[in-house]
XYZ file of N, CA, C and O in Angstrom:
504
model
N 267.615 18.003 190.487
C 267.980 16.750 189.850
C 266.875 15.730 190.112
O 266.496 15.474 191.244
N 266.368 15.127 189.036
C 265.317 14.121 189.159
C 265.893 12.847 189.769
O 266.950 12.367 189.348
N 265.201 12.328 190.749
C 265.571 11.040 191.330
C 264.403 10.078 191.152
O 263.239 10.448 191.330
N 264.729 8.842 190.796
C 263.728 7.788 190.633
C 263.938 6.759 191.733
O 265.040 6.250 191.901
N 262.874 6.469 192.462
C 262.954 5.520 193.573
C 262.031 4.347 193.286
O 260.808 4.528 193.164
N 262.620 3.151 193.189
C 261.847 1.953 192.899
C 261.519 1.210 194.186
O 262.245 1.296 195.169
N 260.445 0.455 194.131
C 260.097 -0.431 195.233
C 259.252 -1.573 194.690
O 258.727 -1.484 193.567
N 259.156 -2.641 195.474
C 258.252 -3.721 195.120
C 258.888 -4.998 194.621
O 258.193 -5.969 194.337
N 260.197 -5.037 194.492
C 260.829 -6.271 194.060
C 260.762 -7.339 195.134
O 260.299 -7.101 196.252
N 261.222 -8.540 194.797
C 261.224 -9.620 195.769
C 261.326 -10.966 195.093
O 261.686 -11.062 193.921
N 260.995 -11.991 195.863
C 261.059 -13.361 195.364
C 259.666 -13.954 195.310
O 258.854 -13.729 196.216
N 259.416 -14.720 194.264
C 258.104 -15.315 194.070
C 258.266 -16.612 193.295
O 259.262 -16.782 192.568
N 257.318 -17.490 193.432
C 257.360 -18.730 192.670
C 256.783 -18.516 191.275
O 256.009 -17.574 191.035
N 257.162 -19.391 190.382
C 256.670 -19.329 189.010
C 255.141 -19.309 188.998
O 254.490 -20.056 189.722
N 254.587 -18.405 188.183
C 253.141 -18.235 188.131
C 252.616 -17.157 189.050
O 251.443 -16.777 188.962
N 253.465 -16.678 189.936
C 253.046 -15.658 190.890
C 253.072 -14.258 190.299
O 253.330 -14.061 189.105
N 252.802 -13.266 191.160
C 252.709 -11.872 190.736
C 253.518 -10.962 191.656
O 253.691 -11.262 192.845
N 253.977 -9.873 191.088
C 254.625 -8.801 191.838
C 254.220 -7.480 191.205
O 253.888 -7.417 190.016
N 254.291 -6.412 192.005
C 253.999 -5.078 191.494
C 255.149 -4.160 191.859
O 255.478 -4.007 193.045
N 255.750 -3.568 190.839
C 256.825 -2.615 191.050
C 256.284 -1.193 190.968
O 255.352 -0.914 190.218
N 256.898 -0.301 191.733
C 256.559 1.119 191.693
C 257.820 1.932 191.453
O 258.910 1.529 191.859
N 257.655 3.061 190.809
C 258.771 3.982 190.591
C 258.246 5.402 190.734
O 257.367 5.811 189.965
N 258.771 6.114 191.704
C 258.331 7.484 191.974
C 259.428 8.477 191.588
O 260.589 8.303 191.978
N 259.041 9.496 190.842
C 259.980 10.552 190.468
C 259.886 11.688 191.487
O 258.796 12.105 191.858
N 261.037 12.172 191.916
C 261.054 13.249 192.915
C 260.474 14.546 192.356
O 259.870 15.339 193.075
N 260.636 14.736 191.055
C 260.110 15.901 190.364
C 260.187 15.601 188.874
O 260.851 14.648 188.446
N 259.510 16.412 188.078
C 259.631 16.272 186.623
C 259.436 17.652 186.007
O 258.311 18.067 185.732
N 260.534 18.354 185.756
C 260.443 19.744 185.269
C 260.255 19.870 183.761
O 260.464 20.942 183.214
N 259.866 18.783 183.094
C 259.725 18.804 181.652
C 258.257 18.637 181.271
O 257.455 18.141 182.047
N 257.924 18.980 180.045
C 256.523 18.928 179.624
C 256.107 17.530 179.189
O 254.914 17.226 179.155
N 257.052 16.680 178.847
C 256.724 15.339 178.381
C 257.707 14.337 178.987
O 258.760 14.726 179.515
N 257.363 13.083 178.906
C 258.262 12.057 179.414
C 257.930 10.715 178.796
O 256.827 10.486 178.294
N 258.922 9.843 178.868
C 258.757 8.428 178.603
C 259.388 7.719 179.781
O 260.602 7.785 179.979
N 258.561 7.094 180.586
C 259.034 6.410 181.780
C 258.741 4.931 181.659
O 257.700 4.533 181.131
N 259.647 4.143 182.157
C 259.409 2.711 182.044
C 260.435 1.892 182.781
O 261.117 2.387 183.692
N 260.541 0.654 182.375
C 261.411 -0.309 183.034
C 262.240 -1.068 182.004
O 261.753 -1.416 180.934
N 263.467 -1.302 182.368
C 264.262 -2.278 181.645
C 264.883 -3.216 182.673
O 264.920 -2.910 183.869
N 265.342 -4.341 182.235
C 265.909 -5.322 183.162
C 267.207 -5.886 182.613
O 267.470 -5.843 181.413
N 267.988 -6.402 183.515
C 269.239 -7.042 183.125
C 269.534 -8.177 184.079
O 269.586 -7.986 185.296
N 269.740 -9.340 183.510
C 270.121 -10.512 184.285
C 271.616 -10.750 184.102
O 272.195 -10.328 183.090
N 272.265 -11.414 185.040
C 273.709 -11.676 184.921
C 274.053 -12.375 183.613
O 273.431 -13.374 183.243
N 275.006 -11.810 182.881
C 275.450 -12.419 181.643
C 274.551 -12.176 180.447
O 274.808 -12.705 179.361
N 273.503 -11.385 180.629
C 272.580 -11.115 179.539
C 272.550 -9.628 179.209
O 272.932 -8.784 180.025
N 272.061 -9.309 178.016
C 271.931 -7.913 177.604
C 270.731 -7.260 178.306
O 269.821 -7.932 178.775
N 270.773 -5.950 178.341
C 269.620 -5.212 178.842
C 268.416 -5.460 177.932
O 268.563 -5.599 176.716
N 267.263 -5.497 178.556
C 266.039 -5.787 177.804
C 264.946 -4.810 178.239
O 264.698 -4.648 179.447
N 264.323 -4.170 177.275
C 263.213 -3.282 177.581
C 262.005 -4.082 178.034
O 261.636 -5.073 177.395
N 261.393 -3.672 179.134
C 260.233 -4.382 179.671
C 258.948 -3.668 179.271
O 258.067 -4.254 178.645
N 258.825 -2.403 179.653
C 257.619 -1.632 179.329
C 257.925 -0.156 179.489
O 258.766 0.228 180.303
N 257.220 0.663 178.721
C 257.394 2.106 178.800
C 256.041 2.768 178.586
O 255.203 2.258 177.841
N 255.837 3.894 179.263
C 254.597 4.655 179.113
C 254.947 6.108 178.865
O 255.868 6.661 179.496
N 254.248 6.720 177.938
C 254.479 8.111 177.620
C 253.559 9.029 178.399
O 252.557 8.591 178.973
N 253.897 10.309 178.389
C 253.073 11.286 179.095
C 251.682 11.392 178.473
O 250.749 11.868 179.128
N 251.544 10.905 177.240
C 250.223 10.894 176.593
C 249.468 9.607 176.866
O 248.363 9.415 176.353
N 250.068 8.705 177.649
C 249.410 7.465 178.031
C 249.676 6.273 177.131
O 249.229 5.165 177.435
N 250.403 6.479 176.049
C 250.704 5.353 175.165
C 251.681 4.395 175.844
O 252.563 4.830 176.600
N 251.511 3.116 175.595
C 252.339 2.097 176.221
C 252.999 1.212 175.171
O 252.436 0.982 174.096
N 254.173 0.717 175.512
C 254.895 -0.219 174.659
C 255.497 -1.283 175.548
O 256.001 -0.971 176.642
N 255.460 -2.534 175.095
C 255.967 -3.654 175.884
C 257.005 -4.449 175.113
O 256.944 -4.551 173.882
N 257.929 -5.028 175.862
C 258.839 -5.975 175.269
C 258.100 -7.245 174.895
O 257.120 -7.622 175.547
N 258.560 -7.926 173.843
C 257.845 -9.091 173.335
C 257.695 -10.186 174.393
O 256.673 -10.875 174.444
N 258.682 -10.350 175.237
C 258.670 -11.458 176.195
C 257.683 -11.250 177.348
O 257.401 -12.198 178.084
N 257.160 -10.040 177.505
C 256.258 -9.778 178.629
C 254.848 -9.407 178.195
O 253.961 -9.229 179.043
N 254.629 -9.301 176.909
C 253.298 -8.928 176.418
C 252.244 -9.920 176.908
O 252.441 -11.132 176.862
N 251.140 -9.377 177.394
C 250.067 -10.230 177.894
C 250.226 -10.644 179.337
O 249.288 -11.199 179.933
N 251.387 -10.391 179.926
C 251.627 -10.772 181.326
C 251.883 -9.553 182.213
O 251.545 -9.568 183.400
N 252.512 -8.531 181.673
C 252.857 -7.333 182.449
C 251.986 -6.165 181.994
O 251.624 -6.061 180.814
N 251.693 -5.262 182.932
C 250.915 -4.068 182.628
C 251.558 -2.858 183.289
O 251.796 -2.868 184.505
N 251.833 -1.841 182.488
C 252.391 -0.606 183.026
C 251.279 0.431 183.135
O 250.395 0.501 182.274
N 251.317 1.203 184.215
C 250.323 2.254 184.422
C 250.989 3.418 185.136
O 252.139 3.320 185.568
N 250.252 4.514 185.269
C 250.845 5.694 185.891
C 249.817 6.447 186.720
O 248.616 6.366 186.482
N 250.333 7.172 187.697
C 249.547 8.093 188.497
C 250.215 9.458 188.357
O 251.219 9.731 189.017
N 249.687 10.281 187.483
C 250.327 11.557 187.190
C 250.407 12.460 188.424
O 251.365 13.216 188.593
N 249.413 12.382 189.278
C 249.398 13.263 190.450
C 250.559 12.973 191.385
O 251.035 13.869 192.092
N 251.026 11.717 191.404
C 252.135 11.344 192.279
C 253.442 11.161 191.536
O 254.448 10.795 192.149
N 253.423 11.412 190.204
C 254.610 11.213 189.376
C 255.150 9.804 189.605
O 256.358 9.607 189.810
N 254.266 8.833 189.580
C 254.628 7.452 189.863
C 254.131 6.537 188.748
O 253.027 6.734 188.228
N 254.952 5.569 188.402
C 254.518 4.531 187.474
C 254.544 3.190 188.188
O 255.273 3.013 189.182
N 253.751 2.269 187.667
C 253.636 0.947 188.254
C 253.823 -0.109 187.176
O 253.474 0.106 186.015
N 254.350 -1.244 187.590
C 254.468 -2.383 186.686
C 253.859 -3.585 187.392
O 254.443 -4.105 188.349
N 252.691 -3.993 186.932
C 252.045 -5.186 187.447
C 252.550 -6.379 186.656
O 252.382 -6.433 185.427
N 253.169 -7.320 187.341
C 253.761 -8.479 186.688
C 253.016 -9.723 187.132
O 253.049 -10.091 188.313
N 252.340 -10.355 186.193
C 251.565 -11.556 186.469
C 252.145 -12.743 185.721
O 252.879 -12.580 184.747
N 251.803 -13.933 186.178
C 252.281 -15.164 185.545
C 253.803 -15.120 185.355
O 254.311 -15.388 184.263
N 254.489 -14.777 186.406
C 255.942 -14.647 186.333
C 256.608 -15.984 186.045
O 256.135 -17.046 186.481
N 257.714 -15.909 185.321
C 258.471 -17.096 184.928
C 259.911 -16.951 185.420
O 260.387 -15.834 185.624
N 260.620 -18.061 185.566
C 262.023 -17.967 185.991
C 262.860 -17.061 185.078
O 263.792 -16.403 185.552
N 262.533 -17.015 183.788
C 263.279 -16.144 182.864
C 263.064 -14.664 183.149
O 263.778 -13.820 182.594
N 262.093 -14.332 183.987
C 261.879 -12.937 184.369
C 262.836 -12.492 185.473
O 262.873 -11.309 185.831
N 263.588 -13.419 186.021
C 264.536 -13.092 187.076
C 265.597 -12.125 186.558
O 266.266 -12.398 185.563
N 265.711 -10.979 187.201
C 266.656 -9.946 186.764
C 266.609 -8.779 187.739
O 265.745 -8.719 188.616
N 267.537 -7.854 187.563
C 267.447 -6.562 188.228
C 266.603 -5.655 187.326
O 266.884 -5.539 186.141
N 265.586 -5.065 187.910
C 264.689 -4.196 187.167
C 265.007 -2.739 187.490
O 265.051 -2.347 188.663
N 265.194 -1.963 186.442
C 265.552 -0.553 186.606
C 264.437 0.332 186.050
O 263.951 0.107 184.943
N 264.090 1.338 186.817
C 263.182 2.369 186.335
C 263.991 3.389 185.544
O 265.118 3.733 185.931
N 263.440 3.853 184.451
C 264.134 4.812 183.595
C 263.167 5.893 183.146
O 261.967 5.639 183.004
N 263.712 7.073 182.899
C 262.881 8.188 182.440
C 263.693 9.115 181.557
O 264.890 9.328 181.798
N 263.028 9.643 180.552
C 263.681 10.560 179.628
C 262.595 11.366 178.929
O 261.417 10.985 178.941
N 262.996 12.473 178.318
C 262.041 13.254 177.543
C 261.909 12.701 176.129
O 261.022 13.108 175.379
N 262.791 11.794 175.768
C 262.801 11.193 174.438
C 262.520 9.702 174.523
O 262.869 9.045 175.519
N 261.926 9.152 173.463
C 261.641 7.719 173.379
C 262.869 6.931 172.937
O 262.875 5.709 172.964
N 263.923 7.634 172.544
C 265.081 6.962 171.941
C 265.758 5.986 172.884
O 266.359 5.004 172.444
N 265.710 6.245 174.198
C 266.399 5.322 175.112
C 265.801 3.914 175.018
O 266.509 2.914 175.134
N 264.468 3.862 174.811
C 263.803 2.569 174.666
C 264.194 1.916 173.333
O 264.474 0.735 173.278
N 264.174 2.688 172.262
C 264.452 2.158 170.938
C 265.870 1.633 170.818
O 266.119 0.659 170.103
N 266.806 2.265 171.487
C 268.219 1.931 171.312
C 268.841 1.353 172.573
O 270.063 1.423 172.755
N 268.036 0.766 173.416
C 268.524 0.231 174.684
C 269.617 -0.805 174.477
O 270.657 -0.774 175.136
N 269.399 -1.739 173.572
C 270.374 -2.808 173.373
C 271.616 -2.332 172.635
O 272.611 -3.055 172.576
N 271.566 -1.143 172.090
C 272.750 -0.570 171.451
C 273.531 0.316 172.428
O 274.462 1.011 172.025
N 273.124 0.295 173.682
C 273.860 1.027 174.695
C 273.287 2.368 175.084
O 273.935 3.116 175.818
N 272.087 2.681 174.603
C 271.485 3.968 174.962
C 271.305 4.065 176.469
O 270.947 3.078 177.128
N 271.552 5.238 176.995
C 271.431 5.474 178.436
C 270.307 6.469 178.669
O 270.362 7.596 178.163
N 269.285 6.092 179.430
C 268.220 7.047 179.715
C 268.749 8.201 180.563
O 269.714 8.045 181.316
N 268.105 9.337 180.422
C 268.552 10.533 181.145
C 268.559 10.308 182.649
O 269.459 10.758 183.347
N 267.544 9.592 183.148
C 267.462 9.299 184.581
C 267.203 7.807 184.758
O 266.470 7.192 183.991
N 267.797 7.261 185.817
C 267.652 5.840 186.090
C 267.660 5.607 187.583
O 268.400 6.280 188.322
N 266.832 4.674 188.033
C 266.820 4.325 189.453
C 267.938 3.366 189.805
O 268.707 2.945 188.937
N 267.994 2.996 191.074
C 269.060 2.110 191.556
C 268.797 0.650 191.229
O 269.720 -0.163 191.251
N 267.566 0.332 190.921
C 267.221 -1.038 190.574
C 266.587 -1.793 191.733
O 266.872 -1.506 192.903
N 265.742 -2.749 191.387
C 265.123 -3.621 192.376
C 265.158 -5.048 191.829
O 264.860 -5.274 190.662
N 265.538 -5.989 192.674
C 265.724 -7.368 192.233
C 264.394 -8.110 192.214
O 263.613 -8.035 193.173
N 264.175 -8.841 191.134
C 263.034 -9.747 191.009
C 263.581 -11.146 190.776
O 264.367 -11.358 189.850
N 263.186 -12.073 191.631
C 263.641 -13.453 191.516
C 262.431 -14.372 191.452
O 261.571 -14.333 192.329
N 262.384 -15.184 190.406
C 261.276 -16.114 190.211
C 261.828 -17.531 190.226
O 262.683 -17.879 189.417
N 261.343 -18.324 191.142
C 261.817 -19.699 191.273
C 260.817 -20.657 190.629
O 259.616 -20.414 190.616
N 261.351 -21.764 190.132
C 260.498 -22.750 189.450
C 259.903 -23.740 190.434
O 260.281 -23.794 191.586
């Protein structure tokens, strides 16, 4: 069973930076789409960033130009570098992984990724 372990959340002031990591215990499939989504209290889930096994990346509109997703295939780990953080970025961030891109496309319609981490809290104060 694939397990995703996140780390790197915390509290930061507006304009600051944080780096999240997500390590997969194993990946027995030939392809993947791994990334992050977030959810704040009272708000819908929002896709943050996703990276494919071919290296293609996709970002949510609200984080474009500020966040960067990358991967280390040898460690089965992805990273999310978050710069110029804003109070609206405050949320629980979840790592997600699936063999299909559909979880990203249909996230707000309730799609559930095949694997999901426990989440890491990011809090940005003004």
